[in-house]
Amino acid sequence: MAQKPSTPKGTRDFSPIEMSRRNYIFDTIREAFRLFGFRQIETPAMENLSTLMGKYGEEGDKLLFKILNSGDYLKGVDQALIDNKDTVRLAAKLCDRGLRYDLTVPFARFVVQHRDELQLPFKRFQIQPVWRADRPQKGRYREFYQCDADIVGSDSLINEIELLQMEDMVFSRLGIRVAIKLNNRKILAGIAELIGAPDKLVDITVAIDKIDKIGIEKVNEELAERGLTPEAIAALRPILEIDGTGDERIAKLGALLASSPTGTKGVEELRTVYEGSLALGLNAELDIDVSLARGLNYYTGTIIEVKALDAEIGSISGGGRYDNLTGVFGLDGISGVGISFGADRIYDVILALNLFPDETAQATRVLFANFGQKEAEASLAIIKKLRACGISAEIYPDNAKMKKQIGFANAMNVPFFAIIGESELAEGTITLKKMADGTQMTVKADEVAGIIK
Amino acid sequence: MAQKPSTPKGTRDFSPIEMSRRNYIFDTIREAFRLFGFRQIETPAMENLSTLMGKYGEEGDKLLFKILNSGDYLKGVDQALIDNKDTVRLAAKLCDRGLRYDLTVPFARFVVQHRDELQLPFKRFQIQPVWRADRPQKGRYREFYQCDADIVGSDSLINEIELLQMEDMVFSRLGIRVAIKLNNRKILAGIAELIGAPDKLVDITVAIDKIDKIGIEKVNEELAERGLTPEAIAALRPILEIDGTGDERIAKLGALLASSPTGTKGVEELRTVYEGSLALGLNAELDIDVSLARGLNYYTGTIIEVKALDAEIGSISGGGRYDNLTGVFGLDGISGVGISFGADRIYDVILALNLFPDETAQATRVLFANFGQKEAEASLAIIKKLRACGISAEIYPDNAKMKKQIGFANAMNVPFFAIIGESELAEGTITLKKMADGTQMTVKADEVAGIIK
């Protein structure tokens, strides 16, 4: 036999049971998006490389999957590039297109391309796979889905409050207890200003982002390595050690950052989002966390991160506000705020906590046995009626041994096995076997739908 | 401003209204698949080129999108291939992976790869995009969705009868009047035998497939060009001119093909599927069509094609039975039968016939006006309750001029516009404006859900 074919490294097939579970997650997220008024878009898997290159840093450019041009892809390529084996610049000639790396850049491209048709504020959601030529490892794949919701064209903090409500709805409905961590990039900027190191904002945030993992002393060592003065590090300490309730933290931050207009603005935004969220109520814990940084170069206001309380895993959702989504495509002034759900991690949490509903393990509601042509014809007529009632139903296609058919029903985790044999055919009845406990009952054809439902 | 970015040639963005309509089609198909007991799988967008190459003919190989290897993709590539600009063989070295071209080959790969975990018969469905480097033209794209359902591991003709019922359910629910055309490859083989040209089976079917378009005389000319003798062409004519009801056609075919065991088998299969389908009932027209051929190299039994009766467009669905799905991957004996729905053509038919439900043009059910902080807070609390009742609801995020907010509600095609202004806030009421006719009513907060639903 030929070599067994397989999926490319870092990619996956999804089996029926995995699809059922994934759909449960996607459907829950999609339904929340819909209830909040977000509207779905889709963009093509491939984008022009000119759209993608330079948007994810040098490292990101390397992780783009590039598509070889069709036809004579060497035509017009500078021979020197080939001779010098300058693979990076040569790739740019061999390939005009690449696979999307995330949903944000294609969305920015979408907004610019269709700006004349769009009504602002525009609330869009998008659930599609993305591709990264990362080294595959546990929990990291080369193809994975992102679920993004963004509002562009509105500065109102109501959007932040709504997004937190939406996070809360999704995780409440999935049964996952979560903490939503909240911060504001302007607070981080204010802190950098306050300690006299406004140019060190990125270094500060990269370092303090690790407090949870390595502790404050190690963070301080790293800050010193990154060139912060001992005075700056000492000034930072009380801010990082802020504790108490959310209200207390906000009050302390307000006092500490009073001299920084940017910091004060950040505290005010944080307060509005925090109080507005509590007023509406959340099932989730809502934590003010000054150490939360998240892709700082990109965000300019609110920063959000969601962690599962009962599972040791990184963040399962997050997002924030950005000032200039489309500037890179020459269209300024489009600000927005958005969140993203990590479907793979959410899947792992639900599986670990055994929270998938039983239905996700089931296929069809009722499988009819096959006793031959006449019985099958009678079964198919009833199956047709069941389907019209919304009940999934099927017949074992072959007249196989009953043991095999029942074994199949078991393997498929079918709740009901229905039998129309010779005697049932004569009497116009159906024998219905409940697979869970093996109990059997004989019912009339028009009673089946009611019992199975 | 920089050059306006765009999607690559032959690919499309889908706007919210397009997505809403597409989801209506996909949801209808998916629900039918589910009711019939098909189980969803997904495979990765990229497959190893070794999986894809040679499966679609030489022309198909050229239409595969190939992905440039990561890192130093020139390493180990024979210099002669580069110097000779042998782009076809060079591409095989530069690229290990390609984008899937259809859903059938990945499904075959899936069955072989996971054969130890699969219970046969396996009823799978798959709804995913595929990519072809075809020259883009009206209605032909480089990225498009396929919706496939197959049963593998069962020879029973009940599967065919079920698939026809499923076609009927999908198009009935979409409101599209269709004719389902039915034939059997064994009949075509029997015909080739009968007229003394069994080796000309492919030529005969390619030619007679065009009868609808060019007429029988032109077909006969083509058959002569393809090397059929005048005697064979004369013998073929009465078969191609078979007419009458389905039953009559089957009887005539049975008589004409009586001397061919293969042909007789085909007629018997056709009769079983035809009579079984009529016994269960179909909304669709069911036509026996001897000229139906459809990718004959692949199919070995039943052939199905669905055409819309009220639109001039090619087939909108089709499929058939095949003997050996996975033989190309070294696993013999897996036969099956399947159908595929063409989402883009179905979209065009529904749009042309104006059959999309009104809801597909709507976003949120109710948009609340924004009159400032206090009013917004009250609105958000009610919005939260509406969402808990399954009603999509949102607030205009900014306290903008009322004209702008109403204009937005109009543009979004929102059925209800809700106002909580100063007086409503004082009285604990909501003013609800029905956008269709402009009528307004003032209601209590707990009445809103009932009215909107």
XYZ file of N, CA and C in Angstrom, chain A residues 1-2 4-8 11-17 19 23 34-37 39-48 51 65-68 70 72-74 79 82 85 87 90-91 94-95 97 99 109-110 112-116 119-123 131 133 142-143 145 154-156 158-159 162 165 169 173 280-281 329-330 363-364 370 376 380-381 384 387 390-398 408 411-412, chain B residues 1-2 4-8 11-17 19 23 34-37 39-48 51 65-68 70 72-74 79 82 85 87 90-91 94-95 97 99 109-110 112-116 119-123 131 133 142-143 145 154-156 158-159 162 165 169 173 280-281 329-330 363-364 370 376 380-381 384 387 390-398 408 411-412:
594
model
N 0.842 -1.201 0.000
C 0.000 0.000 0.000
C 0.879 1.254 0.000
N 0.400 2.272 -0.667
C 1.140 3.527 -0.743
C 1.283 4.115 0.657
N 0.751 6.217 3.758
C -0.493 6.793 4.286
C -0.432 8.316 4.161
N -1.400 8.916 3.516
C -1.349 10.373 3.373
C -1.683 11.031 4.708
N -1.240 12.267 4.873
C -1.511 12.961 6.135
C -1.663 14.453 5.895
N -2.145 15.158 6.901
C -2.243 16.618 6.828
C -0.852 17.207 6.965
N -0.629 18.390 6.404
C 0.677 19.039 6.573
C 0.940 19.337 8.057
N -1.145 21.423 10.908
C -2.556 21.588 10.543
C -3.338 20.365 11.014
N -4.655 20.506 11.064
C -5.490 19.466 11.655
C -6.720 19.176 10.823
N -7.135 17.909 10.865
C -8.503 17.562 10.488
C -9.378 17.705 11.727
N -10.650 18.046 11.511
C -11.594 18.019 12.621
C -12.634 16.940 12.363
N -12.717 16.004 13.293
C -13.654 14.890 13.186
C -15.057 15.368 13.530
N -16.075 14.561 13.259
C -17.444 14.979 13.571
C -17.638 15.422 15.024
N -17.077 14.693 15.979
C -17.287 15.082 17.380
C -16.564 16.392 17.683
N -15.968 18.727 15.446
C -16.743 19.772 14.760
C -17.983 20.154 15.565
N -18.456 23.789 16.765
C -19.646 24.538 16.356
C -20.414 25.072 17.560
N -24.426 38.485 17.288
C -25.681 38.868 16.640
C -26.568 39.662 17.600
N -26.680 39.177 18.832
C -27.543 39.857 19.805
C -27.042 41.270 20.104
N -25.752 41.484 19.946
C -25.182 42.808 20.213
C -25.134 43.682 18.955
N -25.656 43.173 17.853
C -25.754 44.005 16.656
C -24.521 44.018 15.780
N -22.279 42.660 12.716
C -22.652 42.102 11.421
C -21.459 41.393 10.813
N -21.734 40.227 10.266
C -20.639 39.381 9.793
C -20.099 39.828 8.435
N -18.792 39.762 8.289
C -18.175 39.874 6.964
C -17.225 38.689 6.784
N -16.856 38.422 5.550
C -15.760 37.497 5.292
C -14.836 38.118 4.263
N -13.555 37.849 4.416
C -12.562 38.313 3.449
C -11.876 37.075 2.867
N -11.231 37.224 1.709
C -10.619 36.041 1.082
C -9.452 35.497 1.910
N -9.188 34.208 1.764
C -8.055 33.586 2.452
C -6.750 34.241 2.009
N -6.680 34.578 0.723
C -5.438 35.186 0.246
C -5.604 36.689 0.082
N -4.563 37.410 0.452
C -4.502 38.850 0.256
C -3.281 39.142 -0.608
N -3.288 40.295 -1.265
C -2.063 40.710 -1.930
C -0.958 40.851 -0.873
N -0.570 44.063 0.833
C -1.491 44.351 1.943
C -0.933 43.814 3.259
N 2.533 32.791 4.977
C 2.545 31.801 3.915
C 2.350 32.521 2.589
N 3.317 32.327 1.677
C 3.272 33.026 0.390
C 2.868 32.048 -0.713
N 2.099 32.531 -1.654
C 1.584 31.670 -2.719
C 2.363 31.921 -4.002
N 2.936 30.849 -4.525
C 3.718 30.941 -5.763
C 2.825 31.442 -6.900
N 1.120 31.906 -10.474
C 0.775 30.892 -11.464
C 1.568 31.126 -12.748
N 4.335 31.173 -15.628
C 5.793 31.297 -15.638
C 6.233 32.310 -14.582
N 6.358 31.796 -13.349
C 6.632 32.701 -12.222
C 8.057 33.241 -12.226
N 8.927 32.679 -13.096
C 10.304 33.188 -13.167
C 10.445 34.334 -14.172
N 17.761 38.090 -12.681
C 18.621 36.913 -12.560
C 19.541 37.011 -11.345
N 18.181 35.492 -8.258
C 18.250 34.029 -8.277
C 19.673 33.577 -7.986
N 20.766 33.870 -4.517
C 19.925 33.130 -3.566
C 19.403 34.054 -2.457
N 16.751 34.851 -0.867
C 15.420 34.230 -0.812
C 14.323 35.199 -0.386
N 13.714 37.553 -3.380
C 13.241 36.714 -4.488
C 11.781 36.286 -4.257
N 11.461 35.952 -3.001
C 10.087 35.531 -2.681
C 9.088 36.614 -3.066
N 8.506 36.129 -6.671
C 7.855 34.865 -7.048
C 6.398 34.826 -6.604
N 6.080 35.639 -5.600
C 4.757 35.560 -4.966
C 4.119 36.938 -4.886
N 0.861 37.024 -3.661
C -0.196 36.858 -2.664
C 0.261 36.005 -1.489
N -1.339 34.093 2.443
C -2.521 33.757 3.238
C -2.648 34.738 4.400
N -8.062 46.611 5.579
C -8.103 46.688 4.111
C -9.547 46.781 3.622
N -10.420 45.989 4.229
C -11.848 45.986 3.874
C -12.460 47.373 4.092
N -11.004 50.282 4.183
C -10.495 51.270 3.231
C -11.091 51.009 1.838
N -11.114 49.754 1.427
C -11.602 49.421 0.088
C -13.085 49.752 -0.070
N -13.866 49.549 0.977
C -15.317 49.719 0.871
C -15.813 50.950 1.621
N -14.935 51.904 1.892
C -15.313 52.995 2.780
C -16.516 53.781 2.281
N -16.707 53.835 0.965
C -17.824 54.617 0.437
C -19.163 53.927 0.663
N -21.508 52.421 6.506
C -22.115 53.344 7.449
C -21.318 53.268 8.744
N -20.829 54.380 9.241
C -20.147 54.397 10.532
C -21.130 54.845 11.612
N -21.031 54.380 12.838
C -20.132 53.323 13.286
C -20.466 51.982 12.650
N -19.399 51.210 12.357
C -19.543 49.910 11.712
C -19.146 48.836 12.722
N -20.108 47.991 13.040
C -19.856 46.897 13.980
C -19.756 45.617 13.181
N -3.482 31.831 9.032
C -2.364 30.910 8.802
C -1.046 31.561 9.183
N 3.238 30.528 9.588
C 4.269 29.501 9.404
C 5.128 29.379 10.660
N -0.604 25.913 12.690
C -0.330 26.778 11.538
C -1.613 27.266 10.887
N -2.703 26.616 11.220
C -4.025 27.080 10.776
C -4.928 27.088 12.004
N -8.569 29.247 13.893
C -9.644 30.220 13.706
C -9.483 31.401 14.661
N -16.385 55.062 16.197
C -17.021 55.644 17.384
C -16.035 55.648 18.541
N -15.917 56.813 19.207
C -15.010 56.940 20.347
C -15.706 56.649 21.669
N -17.012 56.457 21.627
C -17.787 56.325 22.863
C -17.331 55.128 23.686
N -19.168 53.608 25.639
C -20.266 52.636 25.633
C -19.841 51.384 24.871
N -19.026 51.561 23.860
C -18.561 50.403 23.093
C -17.764 49.445 23.977
N -20.155 47.668 26.252
C -20.860 46.638 25.489
C -19.975 45.420 25.246
N -19.827 43.350 28.271
C -21.084 42.600 28.421
C -21.093 41.393 27.483
N -21.476 37.529 28.345
C -22.519 36.654 27.797
C -21.909 35.360 27.246
N -22.645 31.763 28.951
C -23.371 30.740 28.189
C -22.544 29.474 28.005
N -24.388 47.611 35.066
C -25.195 46.661 34.274
C -25.132 45.251 34.848
N -24.076 44.981 35.590
C -23.919 43.652 36.179
C -23.126 42.730 35.278
N -2.991 52.127 5.492
C -3.478 52.116 4.109
C -3.861 53.519 3.631
N -3.391 54.520 4.395
C -3.566 55.896 3.935
C -4.888 56.531 4.313
N -24.964 12.230 17.303
C -25.189 12.484 15.887
C -26.703 12.604 15.708
N -27.269 11.625 15.057
C -28.694 11.621 14.748
C -29.505 11.273 15.998
N -32.737 -1.679 9.510
C -33.073 -2.047 8.137
C -33.320 -3.560 8.069
N -37.952 -1.108 5.005
C -37.193 0.124 4.779
C -38.089 1.203 4.177
N -38.647 4.769 5.826
C -38.287 6.022 5.151
C -39.453 7.017 5.165
N -40.675 6.488 5.046
C -41.846 7.374 5.059
C -41.985 8.047 6.423
N -39.200 10.616 6.968
C -39.494 11.875 6.275
C -40.344 12.789 7.154
N -38.225 14.256 10.106
C -37.368 15.361 9.665
C -38.175 16.638 9.496
N -38.247 18.540 12.423
C -36.959 19.020 12.922
C -36.145 17.959 13.638
N -36.574 16.708 13.569
C -35.843 15.623 14.245
C -34.912 14.945 13.246
N -33.627 14.895 13.569
C -32.695 14.230 12.669
C -32.917 12.728 12.773
N -33.020 12.090 11.633
C -33.368 10.665 11.596
C -32.742 10.042 10.367
N -32.378 8.754 10.492
C -31.816 8.068 9.328
C -32.082 6.576 9.456
N -31.864 5.880 8.354
C -32.014 4.426 8.348
C -30.652 3.808 8.089
N -30.367 2.695 8.734
C -29.139 1.969 8.384
C -29.298 1.528 6.929
N -28.383 1.931 6.038
C -28.688 1.759 4.608
C -28.733 0.308 4.143
N -28.001 -0.576 4.825
C -27.928 -1.955 4.344
C -28.706 -2.891 5.262
N -23.672 -0.227 15.485
C -23.506 1.063 14.816
C -24.243 2.155 15.586
N -22.179 3.011 18.561
C -20.967 3.750 18.213
C -21.292 5.193 17.845
N -22.452 5.404 17.244
C -22.864 6.743 16.815
C -23.483 7.535 17.959
N -2.695 60.145 -0.598
C -3.062 58.873 0.015
C -2.489 57.706 -0.780
N -2.121 56.663 -0.076
C -1.555 55.473 -0.720
C -2.577 54.866 -1.669
N -5.262 52.613 -3.101
C -6.336 51.898 -2.406
C -6.076 50.392 -2.469
N -6.051 49.757 -1.328
C -5.787 48.315 -1.347
C -7.012 47.564 -1.850
N -6.803 46.356 -2.365
C -7.940 45.594 -2.877
C -7.701 44.104 -2.690
N -8.756 43.325 -2.894
C -8.630 41.865 -2.836
C -7.911 41.386 -4.093
N -7.212 40.250 -4.016
C -6.576 39.701 -5.206
C -7.629 39.361 -6.279
N -10.978 36.981 -6.262
C -11.451 36.734 -4.893
C -12.386 37.863 -4.475
N -13.155 37.606 -3.429
C -14.195 38.544 -3.035
C -14.235 38.777 -1.535
N -14.596 40.001 -1.148
C -15.090 40.256 0.200
C -16.583 39.993 0.196
N -17.109 39.559 1.358
C -18.551 39.458 1.507
C -19.023 40.455 2.552
N -19.891 41.353 2.126
C -20.427 42.388 3.005
C -21.460 41.766 3.945
N -21.877 42.521 4.976
C -22.879 41.962 5.909
C -24.147 41.467 5.217
N -24.664 42.182 4.253
C -25.900 41.717 3.605
C -25.622 40.461 2.785
N -23.272 38.283 3.461
C -23.056 37.203 4.431
C -24.384 36.694 4.979
N -25.356 32.977 4.551
C -25.634 32.148 5.729
C -27.011 31.507 5.653
N -27.962 17.824 8.542
C -28.105 17.362 9.920
C -29.335 16.467 10.062
N -30.460 16.891 9.482
C -31.686 16.113 9.597
C -31.533 14.733 8.963
N -30.663 14.630 7.985
C -30.446 13.344 7.304
C -29.321 12.532 7.942
N -28.748 13.034 9.029
C -27.754 12.256 9.753
C -26.330 12.375 9.233
N -22.655 14.036 9.187
C -21.856 14.617 10.254
C -20.730 15.450 9.651
N -20.521 16.616 10.230
C -19.586 17.569 9.631
C -18.131 17.220 9.947
N -17.284 17.391 8.955
C -15.845 17.401 9.204
C -15.269 18.658 8.571
N -14.053 19.013 8.986
C -13.294 20.039 8.276
C -11.873 19.537 8.073
N -11.306 19.903 6.937
C -9.915 19.562 6.645
C -9.150 20.874 6.467
N -7.824 20.833 6.584
C -7.055 22.084 6.477
C -7.127 22.682 5.071
N -6.955 23.997 4.994
C -6.931 24.676 3.694
C -5.783 24.158 2.846
N -4.663 23.883 3.486
C -3.524 23.382 2.709
C -3.366 21.879 2.896
N -3.018 21.238 1.801
C -2.706 19.818 1.803
C -1.285 19.668 1.269
N -0.655 18.551 1.591
C 0.613 18.255 0.938
C 0.374 18.148 -0.564
N -0.536 14.916 -1.978
C -1.943 14.514 -1.868
C -2.755 15.038 -3.053
N -3.113 26.213 -6.417
C -2.310 27.255 -5.779
C -1.267 26.567 -4.904
N -0.002 26.870 -5.163
C 1.084 26.232 -4.431
C 1.688 27.217 -3.438
N 2.050 26.716 -2.283
C 2.576 27.573 -1.217
C 4.089 27.451 -1.149
N 4.759 28.592 -1.282
C 6.221 28.608 -1.224
C 6.682 28.084 0.138
N 8.710 27.662 3.533
C 9.251 28.685 4.429
C 10.766 28.567 4.492
N 14.706 28.876 3.841
C 15.552 28.861 2.647
C 15.017 27.841 1.650
N 14.037 28.295 0.883
C 13.333 27.376 -0.016
C 14.181 26.954 -1.207
N 15.341 27.627 -1.422
C 16.221 27.238 -2.536
C 17.205 26.154 -2.136
N 20.400 22.914 -9.165
C 20.697 24.153 -9.896
C 20.219 24.079 -11.351
N 16.792 25.329 -11.898
C 16.731 26.798 -11.883
C 17.259 27.343 -13.197
N 15.042 26.986 -16.060
C 13.721 27.626 -15.875
C 12.592 26.620 -16.121
N 9.859 25.543 -14.888
C 9.017 26.059 -13.796
C 8.123 24.992 -13.177
N 10.421 22.745 -11.066
C 10.995 23.585 -10.013
C 9.953 23.866 -8.924
N 8.718 24.120 -9.372
C 7.649 24.420 -8.400
C 7.485 23.276 -7.410
N 10.096 23.879 -4.864
C 9.931 25.098 -4.059
C 8.739 24.993 -3.116
N 7.792 24.120 -3.450
C 6.521 24.081 -2.717
C 6.200 22.641 -2.297
N 3.387 22.231 -0.312
C 1.961 22.267 -0.002
C 1.178 23.103 -1.013
N -3.111 24.716 -1.846
C -4.463 24.926 -1.311
C -5.408 23.892 -1.906
N -8.444 11.564 1.394
C -7.258 11.548 2.253
C -7.673 11.363 3.720
N -8.733 12.059 4.131
C -9.247 11.966 5.508
C -9.659 10.524 5.826
N -8.682 7.743 4.446
C -7.529 6.846 4.540
C -6.748 7.112 5.825
N -6.519 8.384 6.117
C -5.721 8.729 7.298
C -6.392 8.278 8.602
N -7.712 8.366 8.638
C -8.432 8.084 9.886
C -9.235 6.788 9.818
N -8.874 5.897 8.896
C -9.730 4.746 8.659
C -9.920 3.889 9.902
N -8.941 3.892 10.814
C -9.082 3.046 11.998
C -10.080 3.616 13.000
N -16.319 4.652 11.691
C -17.377 3.654 11.609
C -18.005 3.748 10.227
N -18.036 2.637 9.519
C -18.719 2.634 8.208
C -20.120 2.059 8.375
N -21.099 2.494 7.640
C -21.047 3.585 6.676
C -20.822 4.931 7.364
N -20.036 5.767 6.687
C -19.702 7.083 7.214
C -20.399 8.136 6.361
N -21.268 8.896 6.995
C -21.992 9.968 6.304
C -21.376 11.287 6.732
N -9.920 26.515 -3.723
C -9.181 27.530 -4.479
C -8.689 26.969 -5.805
N -6.697 28.329 -9.509
C -6.044 29.434 -10.215
C -6.595 29.565 -11.632
N -11.776 32.479 -7.918
C -10.596 31.693 -7.524
C -10.756 31.130 -6.117
N -11.691 31.668 -5.379
C -12.039 31.119 -4.067
C -13.551 30.994 -4.023
N -16.983 28.451 -2.180
C -17.352 27.408 -1.231
C -17.959 26.208 -1.947
N -21.169 2.017 1.857
C -22.462 1.350 1.690
C -22.861 1.362 0.224
N -23.237 0.206 -0.293
C -23.652 0.084 -1.689
C -25.152 0.259 -1.861
N -25.872 0.345 -0.749
C -27.330 0.364 -0.820
C -27.863 1.553 -1.622
N -30.612 2.825 -1.156
C -31.320 3.711 -0.216
C -30.564 5.026 -0.087
N -29.248 4.962 -0.170
C -28.448 6.185 -0.082
C -28.795 7.163 -1.203
N -32.170 8.642 -0.457
C -32.023 9.644 0.595
C -31.418 10.948 0.057
N -33.984 12.886 -1.695
C -34.874 13.521 -0.727
C -34.206 14.768 -0.132
N -35.438 18.548 -0.147
C -35.646 19.359 1.053
C -34.959 20.712 0.926
N -37.064 24.168 0.705
C -36.936 25.159 1.773
C -36.419 26.494 1.260
N -41.786 7.997 -1.990
C -41.667 8.907 -0.847
C -42.215 10.289 -1.158
N -42.239 10.618 -2.457
C -42.739 11.926 -2.855
C -41.624 12.947 -2.947
N -5.085 6.506 -2.959
C -4.212 6.534 -1.781
C -3.931 5.119 -1.263
N -4.197 4.120 -2.110
C -3.801 2.762 -1.767
C -4.803 1.999 -0.920
N -30.394 43.958 10.054
C -29.335 43.758 11.031
C -30.033 43.527 12.376
N -29.893 44.479 13.262
C -30.450 44.377 14.602
C -31.957 44.613 14.575
N -29.477 57.494 21.467
C -28.569 57.902 22.542
C -28.780 59.383 22.842
N -28.690 56.704 28.314
C -27.977 55.542 27.758
C -27.905 54.419 28.785
N -29.293 50.753 28.145
C -28.440 49.562 28.179
C -29.024 48.479 29.083
N -29.652 48.912 30.191
C -30.252 47.928 31.104
C -31.400 47.190 30.404
N -30.059 44.829 27.691
C -29.551 43.579 28.274
C -30.688 42.563 28.429
N -31.814 41.172 24.968
C -30.877 40.152 24.463
C -31.091 38.818 25.173
N -33.395 36.798 23.486
C -33.027 36.403 22.130
C -33.238 37.495 21.092
N -33.527 38.706 21.535
C -33.754 39.815 20.589
C -32.461 40.603 20.421
N -32.000 40.725 19.179
C -30.792 41.511 18.965
C -31.117 42.984 19.143
N -30.293 43.671 19.915
C -30.571 45.065 20.275
C -29.263 45.794 20.483
N -29.247 47.086 20.189
C -28.040 47.872 20.416
C -28.403 49.334 20.616
N -27.439 50.083 21.084
C -27.644 51.519 21.266
C -26.709 52.248 20.320
N -27.161 53.369 19.779
C -26.245 54.208 19.002
C -25.180 54.690 19.975
N -23.894 54.405 19.708
C -22.913 54.596 20.785
C -22.662 56.054 21.156
N -22.881 56.978 20.210
C -22.560 58.377 20.474
C -23.827 59.207 20.616
N -29.165 56.558 10.572
C -28.410 55.319 10.751
C -29.365 54.127 10.864
N -30.574 53.337 7.461
C -29.542 52.709 6.630
C -29.325 51.257 7.039
N -29.464 50.977 8.341
C -29.228 49.622 8.833
C -30.451 48.733 8.650
